[in-house]
Coordinates of C-alpha atoms and ligand atoms in Angstrom, one line a residue:
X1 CA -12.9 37.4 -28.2
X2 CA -16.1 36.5 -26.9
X3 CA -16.7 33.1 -24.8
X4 CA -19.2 32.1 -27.6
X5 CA -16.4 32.4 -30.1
X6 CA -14.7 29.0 -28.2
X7 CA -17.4 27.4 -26.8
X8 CA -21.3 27.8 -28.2
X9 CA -23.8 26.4 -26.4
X10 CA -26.4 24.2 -28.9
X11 CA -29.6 22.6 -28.2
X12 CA -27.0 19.0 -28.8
X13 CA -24.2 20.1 -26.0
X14 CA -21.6 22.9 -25.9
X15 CA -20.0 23.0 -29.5
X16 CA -16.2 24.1 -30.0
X17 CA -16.1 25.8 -33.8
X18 CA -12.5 26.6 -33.9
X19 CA -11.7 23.4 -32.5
X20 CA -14.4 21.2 -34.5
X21 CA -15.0 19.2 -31.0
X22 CA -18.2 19.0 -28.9
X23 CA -18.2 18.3 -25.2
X24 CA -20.5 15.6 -24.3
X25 CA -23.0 15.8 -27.0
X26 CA -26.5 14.1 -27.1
X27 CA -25.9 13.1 -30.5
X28 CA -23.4 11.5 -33.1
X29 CA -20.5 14.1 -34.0
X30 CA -17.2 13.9 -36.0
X31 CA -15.1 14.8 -32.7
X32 CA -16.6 14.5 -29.0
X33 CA -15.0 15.4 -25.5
X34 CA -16.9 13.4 -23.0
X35 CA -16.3 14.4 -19.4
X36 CA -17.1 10.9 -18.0
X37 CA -18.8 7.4 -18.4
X38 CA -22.2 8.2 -17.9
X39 CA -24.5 7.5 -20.1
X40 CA -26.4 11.1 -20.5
X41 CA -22.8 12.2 -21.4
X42 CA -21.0 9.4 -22.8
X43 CA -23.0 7.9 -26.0
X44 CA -22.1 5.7 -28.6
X45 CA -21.6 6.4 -32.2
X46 CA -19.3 9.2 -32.7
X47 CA -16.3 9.7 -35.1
X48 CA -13.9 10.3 -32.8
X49 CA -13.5 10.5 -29.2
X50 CA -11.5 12.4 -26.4
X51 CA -11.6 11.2 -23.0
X52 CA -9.6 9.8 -19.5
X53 CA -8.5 6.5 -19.9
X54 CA -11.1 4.9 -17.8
X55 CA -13.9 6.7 -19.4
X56 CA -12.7 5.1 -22.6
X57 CA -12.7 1.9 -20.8
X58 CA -16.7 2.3 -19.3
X59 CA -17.6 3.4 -23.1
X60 CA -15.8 0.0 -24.0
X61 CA -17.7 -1.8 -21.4
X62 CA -21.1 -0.4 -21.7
X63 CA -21.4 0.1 -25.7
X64 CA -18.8 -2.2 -27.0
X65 CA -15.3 -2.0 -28.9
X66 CA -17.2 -0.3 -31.6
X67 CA -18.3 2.7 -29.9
X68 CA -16.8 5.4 -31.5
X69 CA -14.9 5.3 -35.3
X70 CA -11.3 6.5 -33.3
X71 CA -10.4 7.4 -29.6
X72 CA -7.8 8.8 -28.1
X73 CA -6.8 9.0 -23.8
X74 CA -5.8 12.0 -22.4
X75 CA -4.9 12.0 -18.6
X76 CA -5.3 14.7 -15.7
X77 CA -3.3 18.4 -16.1
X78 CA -2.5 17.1 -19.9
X79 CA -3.3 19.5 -22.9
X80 CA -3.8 19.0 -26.4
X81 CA -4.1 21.3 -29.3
X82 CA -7.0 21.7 -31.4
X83 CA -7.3 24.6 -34.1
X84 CA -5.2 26.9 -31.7
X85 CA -7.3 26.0 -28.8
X86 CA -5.7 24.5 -25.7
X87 CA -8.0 21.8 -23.9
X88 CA -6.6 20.4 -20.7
X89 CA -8.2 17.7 -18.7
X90 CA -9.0 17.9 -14.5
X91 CA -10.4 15.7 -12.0
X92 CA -13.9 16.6 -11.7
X93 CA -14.2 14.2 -8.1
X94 CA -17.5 12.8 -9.7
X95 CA -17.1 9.1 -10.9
X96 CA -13.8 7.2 -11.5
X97 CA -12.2 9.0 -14.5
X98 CA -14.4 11.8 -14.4
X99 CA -13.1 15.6 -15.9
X100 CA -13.6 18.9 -16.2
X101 CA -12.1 20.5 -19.5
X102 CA -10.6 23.6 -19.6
X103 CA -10.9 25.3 -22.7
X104 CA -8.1 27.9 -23.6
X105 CA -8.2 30.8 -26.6
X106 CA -6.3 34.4 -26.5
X107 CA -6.4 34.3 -22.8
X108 CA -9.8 33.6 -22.3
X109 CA -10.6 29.9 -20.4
X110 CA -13.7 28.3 -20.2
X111 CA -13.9 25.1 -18.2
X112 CA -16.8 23.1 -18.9
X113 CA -17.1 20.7 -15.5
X114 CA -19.3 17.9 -16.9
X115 CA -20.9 16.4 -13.7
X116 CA -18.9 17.1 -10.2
X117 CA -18.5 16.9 -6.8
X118 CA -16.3 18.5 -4.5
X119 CA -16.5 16.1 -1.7
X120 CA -13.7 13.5 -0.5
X121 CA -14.5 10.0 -2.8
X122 CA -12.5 7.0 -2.1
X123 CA -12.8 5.9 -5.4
X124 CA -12.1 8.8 -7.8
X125 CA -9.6 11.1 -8.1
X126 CA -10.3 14.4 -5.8
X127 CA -12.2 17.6 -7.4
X128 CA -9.6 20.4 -8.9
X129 CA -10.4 23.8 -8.8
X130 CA -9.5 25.4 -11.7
X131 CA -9.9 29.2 -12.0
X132 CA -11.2 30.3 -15.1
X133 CA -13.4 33.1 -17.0
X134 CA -16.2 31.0 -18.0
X135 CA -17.4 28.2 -15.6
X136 CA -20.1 25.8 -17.0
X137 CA -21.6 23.7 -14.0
X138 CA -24.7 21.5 -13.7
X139 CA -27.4 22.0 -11.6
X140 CA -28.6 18.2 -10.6
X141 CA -29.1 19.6 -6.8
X142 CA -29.5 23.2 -7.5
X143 CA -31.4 23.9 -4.9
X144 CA -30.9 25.2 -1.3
X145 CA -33.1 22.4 0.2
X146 CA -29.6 20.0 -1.0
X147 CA -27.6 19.6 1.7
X148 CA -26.1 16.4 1.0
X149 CA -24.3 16.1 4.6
X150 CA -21.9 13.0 5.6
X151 CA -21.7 9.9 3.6
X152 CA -20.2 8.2 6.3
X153 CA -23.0 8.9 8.6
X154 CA -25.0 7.3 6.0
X155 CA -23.4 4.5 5.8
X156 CA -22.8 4.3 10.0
X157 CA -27.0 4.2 9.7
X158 CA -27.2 1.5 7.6
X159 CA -24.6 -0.8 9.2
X160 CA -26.6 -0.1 12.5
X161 CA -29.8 -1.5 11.0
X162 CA -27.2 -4.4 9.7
X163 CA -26.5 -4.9 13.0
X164 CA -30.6 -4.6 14.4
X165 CA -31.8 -7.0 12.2
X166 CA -29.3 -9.5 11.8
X167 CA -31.9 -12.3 10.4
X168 CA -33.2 -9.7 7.4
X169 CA -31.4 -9.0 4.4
X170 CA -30.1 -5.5 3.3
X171 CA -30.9 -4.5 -0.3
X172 CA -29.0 -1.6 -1.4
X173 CA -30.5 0.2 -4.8
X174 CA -27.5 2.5 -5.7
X175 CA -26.8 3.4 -10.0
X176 CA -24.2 1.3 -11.6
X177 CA -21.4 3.4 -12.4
X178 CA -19.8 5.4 -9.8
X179 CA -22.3 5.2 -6.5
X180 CA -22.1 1.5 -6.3
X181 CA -18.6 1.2 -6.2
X182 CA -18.5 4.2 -3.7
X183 CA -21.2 2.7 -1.6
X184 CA -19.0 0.0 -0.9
X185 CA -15.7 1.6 -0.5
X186 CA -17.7 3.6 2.4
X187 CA -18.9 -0.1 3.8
X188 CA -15.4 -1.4 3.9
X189 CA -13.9 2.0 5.6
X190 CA -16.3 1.6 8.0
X191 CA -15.0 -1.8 9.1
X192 CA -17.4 -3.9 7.5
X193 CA -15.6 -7.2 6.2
X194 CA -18.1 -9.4 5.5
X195 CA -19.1 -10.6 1.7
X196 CA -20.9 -8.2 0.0
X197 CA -23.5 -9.5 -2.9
X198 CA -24.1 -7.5 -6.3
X199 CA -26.8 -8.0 -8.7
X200 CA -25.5 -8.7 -12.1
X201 CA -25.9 -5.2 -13.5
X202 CA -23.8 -4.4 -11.4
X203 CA -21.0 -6.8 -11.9
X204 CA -19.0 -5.5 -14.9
X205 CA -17.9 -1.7 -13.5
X206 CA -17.3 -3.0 -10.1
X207 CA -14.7 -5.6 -11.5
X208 CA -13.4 -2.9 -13.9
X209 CA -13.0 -0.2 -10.5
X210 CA -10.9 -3.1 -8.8
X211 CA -8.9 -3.7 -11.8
X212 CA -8.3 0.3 -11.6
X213 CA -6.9 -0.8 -8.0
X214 CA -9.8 0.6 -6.2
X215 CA -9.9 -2.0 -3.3
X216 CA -13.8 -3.5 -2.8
X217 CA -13.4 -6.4 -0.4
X218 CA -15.1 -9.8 -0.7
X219 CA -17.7 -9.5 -3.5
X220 CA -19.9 -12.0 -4.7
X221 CA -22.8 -12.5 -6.9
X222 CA -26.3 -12.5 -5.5
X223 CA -27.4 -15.3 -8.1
X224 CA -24.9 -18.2 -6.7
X225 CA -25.6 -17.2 -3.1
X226 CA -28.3 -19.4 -1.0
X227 CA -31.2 -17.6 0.2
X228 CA -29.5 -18.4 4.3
X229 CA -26.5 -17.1 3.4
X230 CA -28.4 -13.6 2.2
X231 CA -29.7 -13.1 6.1
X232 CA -27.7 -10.3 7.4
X233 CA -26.2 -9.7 4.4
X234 CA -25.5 -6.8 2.7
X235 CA -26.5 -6.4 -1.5
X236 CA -26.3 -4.2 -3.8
X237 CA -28.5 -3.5 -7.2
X238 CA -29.8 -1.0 -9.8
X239 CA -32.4 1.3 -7.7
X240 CA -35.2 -0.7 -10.6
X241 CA -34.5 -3.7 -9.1
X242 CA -35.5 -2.6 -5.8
X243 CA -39.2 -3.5 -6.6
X244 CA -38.7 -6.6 -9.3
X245 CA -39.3 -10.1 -9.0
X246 CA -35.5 -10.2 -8.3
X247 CA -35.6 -8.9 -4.8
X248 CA -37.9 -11.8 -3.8
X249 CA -35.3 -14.1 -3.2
X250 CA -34.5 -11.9 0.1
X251 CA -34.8 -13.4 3.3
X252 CA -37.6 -10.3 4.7
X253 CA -35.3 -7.7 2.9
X254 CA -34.6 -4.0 4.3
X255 CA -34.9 -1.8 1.8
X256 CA -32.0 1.1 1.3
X257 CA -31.6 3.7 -1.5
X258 CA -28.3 5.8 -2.1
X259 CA -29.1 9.2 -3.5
X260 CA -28.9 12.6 -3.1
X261 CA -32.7 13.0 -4.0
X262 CA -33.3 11.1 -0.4
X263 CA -33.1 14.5 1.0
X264 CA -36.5 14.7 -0.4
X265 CA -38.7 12.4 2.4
X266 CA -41.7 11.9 -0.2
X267 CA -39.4 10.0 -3.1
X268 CA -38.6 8.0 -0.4
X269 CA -41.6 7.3 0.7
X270 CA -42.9 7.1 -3.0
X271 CA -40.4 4.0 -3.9
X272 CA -40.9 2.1 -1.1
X273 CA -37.1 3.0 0.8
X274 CA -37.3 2.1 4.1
X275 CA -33.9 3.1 5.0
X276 CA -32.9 6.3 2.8
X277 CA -29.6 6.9 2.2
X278 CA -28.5 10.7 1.4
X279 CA -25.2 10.0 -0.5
X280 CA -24.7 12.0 -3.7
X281 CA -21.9 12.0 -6.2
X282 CA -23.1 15.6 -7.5
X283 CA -22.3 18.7 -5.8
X284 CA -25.2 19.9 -3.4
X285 CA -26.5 23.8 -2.9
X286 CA -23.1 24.6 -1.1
X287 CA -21.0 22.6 -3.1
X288 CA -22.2 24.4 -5.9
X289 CA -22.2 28.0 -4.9
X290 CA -19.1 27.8 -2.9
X291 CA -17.1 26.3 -6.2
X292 CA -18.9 29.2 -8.7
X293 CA -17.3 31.3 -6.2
X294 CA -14.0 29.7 -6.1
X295 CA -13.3 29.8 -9.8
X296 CA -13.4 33.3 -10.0
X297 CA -15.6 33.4 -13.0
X298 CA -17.2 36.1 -14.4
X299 CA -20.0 34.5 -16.3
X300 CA -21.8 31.5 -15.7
X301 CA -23.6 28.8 -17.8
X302 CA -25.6 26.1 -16.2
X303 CA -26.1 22.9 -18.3
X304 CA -28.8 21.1 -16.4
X305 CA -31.0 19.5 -13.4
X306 CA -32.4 22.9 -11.2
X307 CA -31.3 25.8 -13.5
X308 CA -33.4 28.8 -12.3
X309 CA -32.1 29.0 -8.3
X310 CA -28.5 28.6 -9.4
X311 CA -29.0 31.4 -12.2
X312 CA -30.4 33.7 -10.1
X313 CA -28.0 33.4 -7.2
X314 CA -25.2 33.8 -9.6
X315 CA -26.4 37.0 -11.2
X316 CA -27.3 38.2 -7.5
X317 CA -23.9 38.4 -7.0
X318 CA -23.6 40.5 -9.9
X319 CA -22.3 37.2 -12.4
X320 CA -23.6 36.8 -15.8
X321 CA -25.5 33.5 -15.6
X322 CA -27.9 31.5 -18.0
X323 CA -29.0 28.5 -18.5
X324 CA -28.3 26.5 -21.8
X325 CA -31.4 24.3 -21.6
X326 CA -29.5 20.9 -23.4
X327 CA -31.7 18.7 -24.1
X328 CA -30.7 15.3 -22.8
X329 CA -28.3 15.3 -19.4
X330 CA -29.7 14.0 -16.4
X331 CA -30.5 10.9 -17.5
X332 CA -28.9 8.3 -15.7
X333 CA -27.0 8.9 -12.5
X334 CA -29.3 10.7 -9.5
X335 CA -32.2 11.4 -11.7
X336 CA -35.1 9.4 -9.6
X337 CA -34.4 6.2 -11.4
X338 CA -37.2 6.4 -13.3
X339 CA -35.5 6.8 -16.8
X340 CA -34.7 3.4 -18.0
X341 CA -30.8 2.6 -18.1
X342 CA -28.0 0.6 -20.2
X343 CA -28.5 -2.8 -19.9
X344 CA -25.0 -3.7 -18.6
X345 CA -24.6 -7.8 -18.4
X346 CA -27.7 -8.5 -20.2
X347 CA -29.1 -9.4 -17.0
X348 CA -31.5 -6.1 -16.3
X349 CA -31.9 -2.9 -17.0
X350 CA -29.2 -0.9 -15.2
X351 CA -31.6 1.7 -14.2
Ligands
LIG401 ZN1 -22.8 11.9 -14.2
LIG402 ZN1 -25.2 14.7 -15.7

């Protein structure tokens, strides 16, 4: 048995025959496994879905009860059956609920990672390495410039500028599912007890994070807050928002942004982010290579963001590697948050 024989890669996502399932497909199928909430992975409109509970949940939330025509929750180290292939669900470490699916036929596993990270999160379940034959990983920060480096140094910066400018606002552009709710849990480990304001995009998955008993501290929204109480305050909003008519009501406002493309001093520069933030919920160069390594695979397929570099380190180490070239990934979370985004509360555009 070939790997293509359980898993085949199509220009619509990775497509399981014997199992009649897809894994995070850009468009509307009978059965879909979706690794996590995102919205490059996680669309509406298929027959039947297969996800954690909380990615259920975020589909509920973002696209409505409707979203899919059946679905079904499936929780960490569980398998099912489908068409004699075993599919088993691990924590991927990338956004709450996030998985990697292992794909079992005739002794031949592929695990297909979705998005990951393999960095400490205090709101997601950690990364679990899962050894396998066939290990299909993005490539969002495939690049050896990557070096994503300590979140909580990140965050020490920006509570020190907090602290500097005590009269000046601090607006925070971070993507609304997953980095936002991190951004704060990092804020509040750090000590920092003071409210914290979200734009209303933002609203919806934080609440649904702290009803998953992910503790976020005082939270309010920035539209009931004077503009005196906003002065040394910290806020958070969709990287768009950064630049709207929105951010006006700032008292002199510092601008932050919390991505792993902050590595790269000219986006920076091009948005406007005075205070760049290098906090990434994707693996970087080393995170990447060191867990290609650590799966023991044989062959590896790369789904998308910087392909060529991570192919060509792969098969330098005498792997099979190749990219699949999906059309559609990389959408929403840490592209430059340029691509427009769900609207979440009708407010504005989440991206
Ligand atoms: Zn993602
Ligand atoms: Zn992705």
């Amino acid at each position: 048995m070939r790997p293509e024989d359980i898993l085949l890669p199509t220009p619509a996502g990775v497509c399981c025959k014997p199992g009649g399932f897809h894994i995070d497909p850009t468009r509307a199928v009978e059965k879909a496994i979706i690794t996590h909430g995102h919205s490059d992975h996680a669309r509406a409109g298929h027959g039947a879905v297969l996800a954690t509970q909380e990615t259920l949940d975020l589909m509920r939330l973002r696209y409505g009860e409707n979203f899919a025509g059946s679905t079904q929750a499936i929780r960490y180290g569980e398998s099912v059956t489908l068409g004699g292939v075993r599919v088993t669900f691990h924590p991927a470490g990338h956004v709450l609920g996030s998985a990697q699916v292992a794909v079992e036929a005739d002794g031949l596993r592929v695990v297909a990672s979705g998005d990951y990270k393999n960095v400490a999160d205090p709101t997601c379940t950690p990364f679990e390495l899962v050894r396998c034959d066939v290990f299909i990983t993005e490539a969002t920060f495939g690049l050896p410039v990557f070096r994503h480096g300590d979140p909580d140094g990140e965050i020490a910066r920006l509570l020190h500028s907090v602290a500097l400018f005590p009269e000046r606002a601090h607006l925070v552009g971070a993507y609304s599912l997953g980095k936002a709710q991190r951004v704060i849990a990092l804020i509040r480990r750090a000590g920092h007890d003071r409210p914290i304001y979200l734009h209303g995009a933002l609203e919806t998955i934080t609440r649904y994070y702290e009803r998953r008993a992910i503790p976020l501290g005082d939270l309010r929204p920035v539209r009931d807050a004077k503009k005196g109480e906003l002065a040394g305050a910290i806020a958070l909003c969709p990287p768009s928002a950064l630049k709207e008519v929105w951010s006006r009501r700032f008292p002199d406002p510092v601008t932050a942004f919390a991505s792993g493309w902050m590595r790269v001093r000219a986006r920076a520069r091009q948005r406007g982010v005075e205070l760049p933030l290098v906090v990434s919920d994707h693996a970087d160069w080393d995170g990447l290579i060191a867990t290609i390594a650590a799966t023991g695979a044989s062959e590896i397929w790369v789904t998308h963001g910087q392909e060529d570099a991570l192919v060509h380190w792969s098969k330098q180490r005498g792997l099979k590697a190749r990219p699949l070239a999906i059309v559609g990934y990389g959408d929403e979370d840490e592209t430059d948050g340029t691509a427009p985004g769900p609207v979440v509360d009708g407010e504005a555009p989440a991206e």
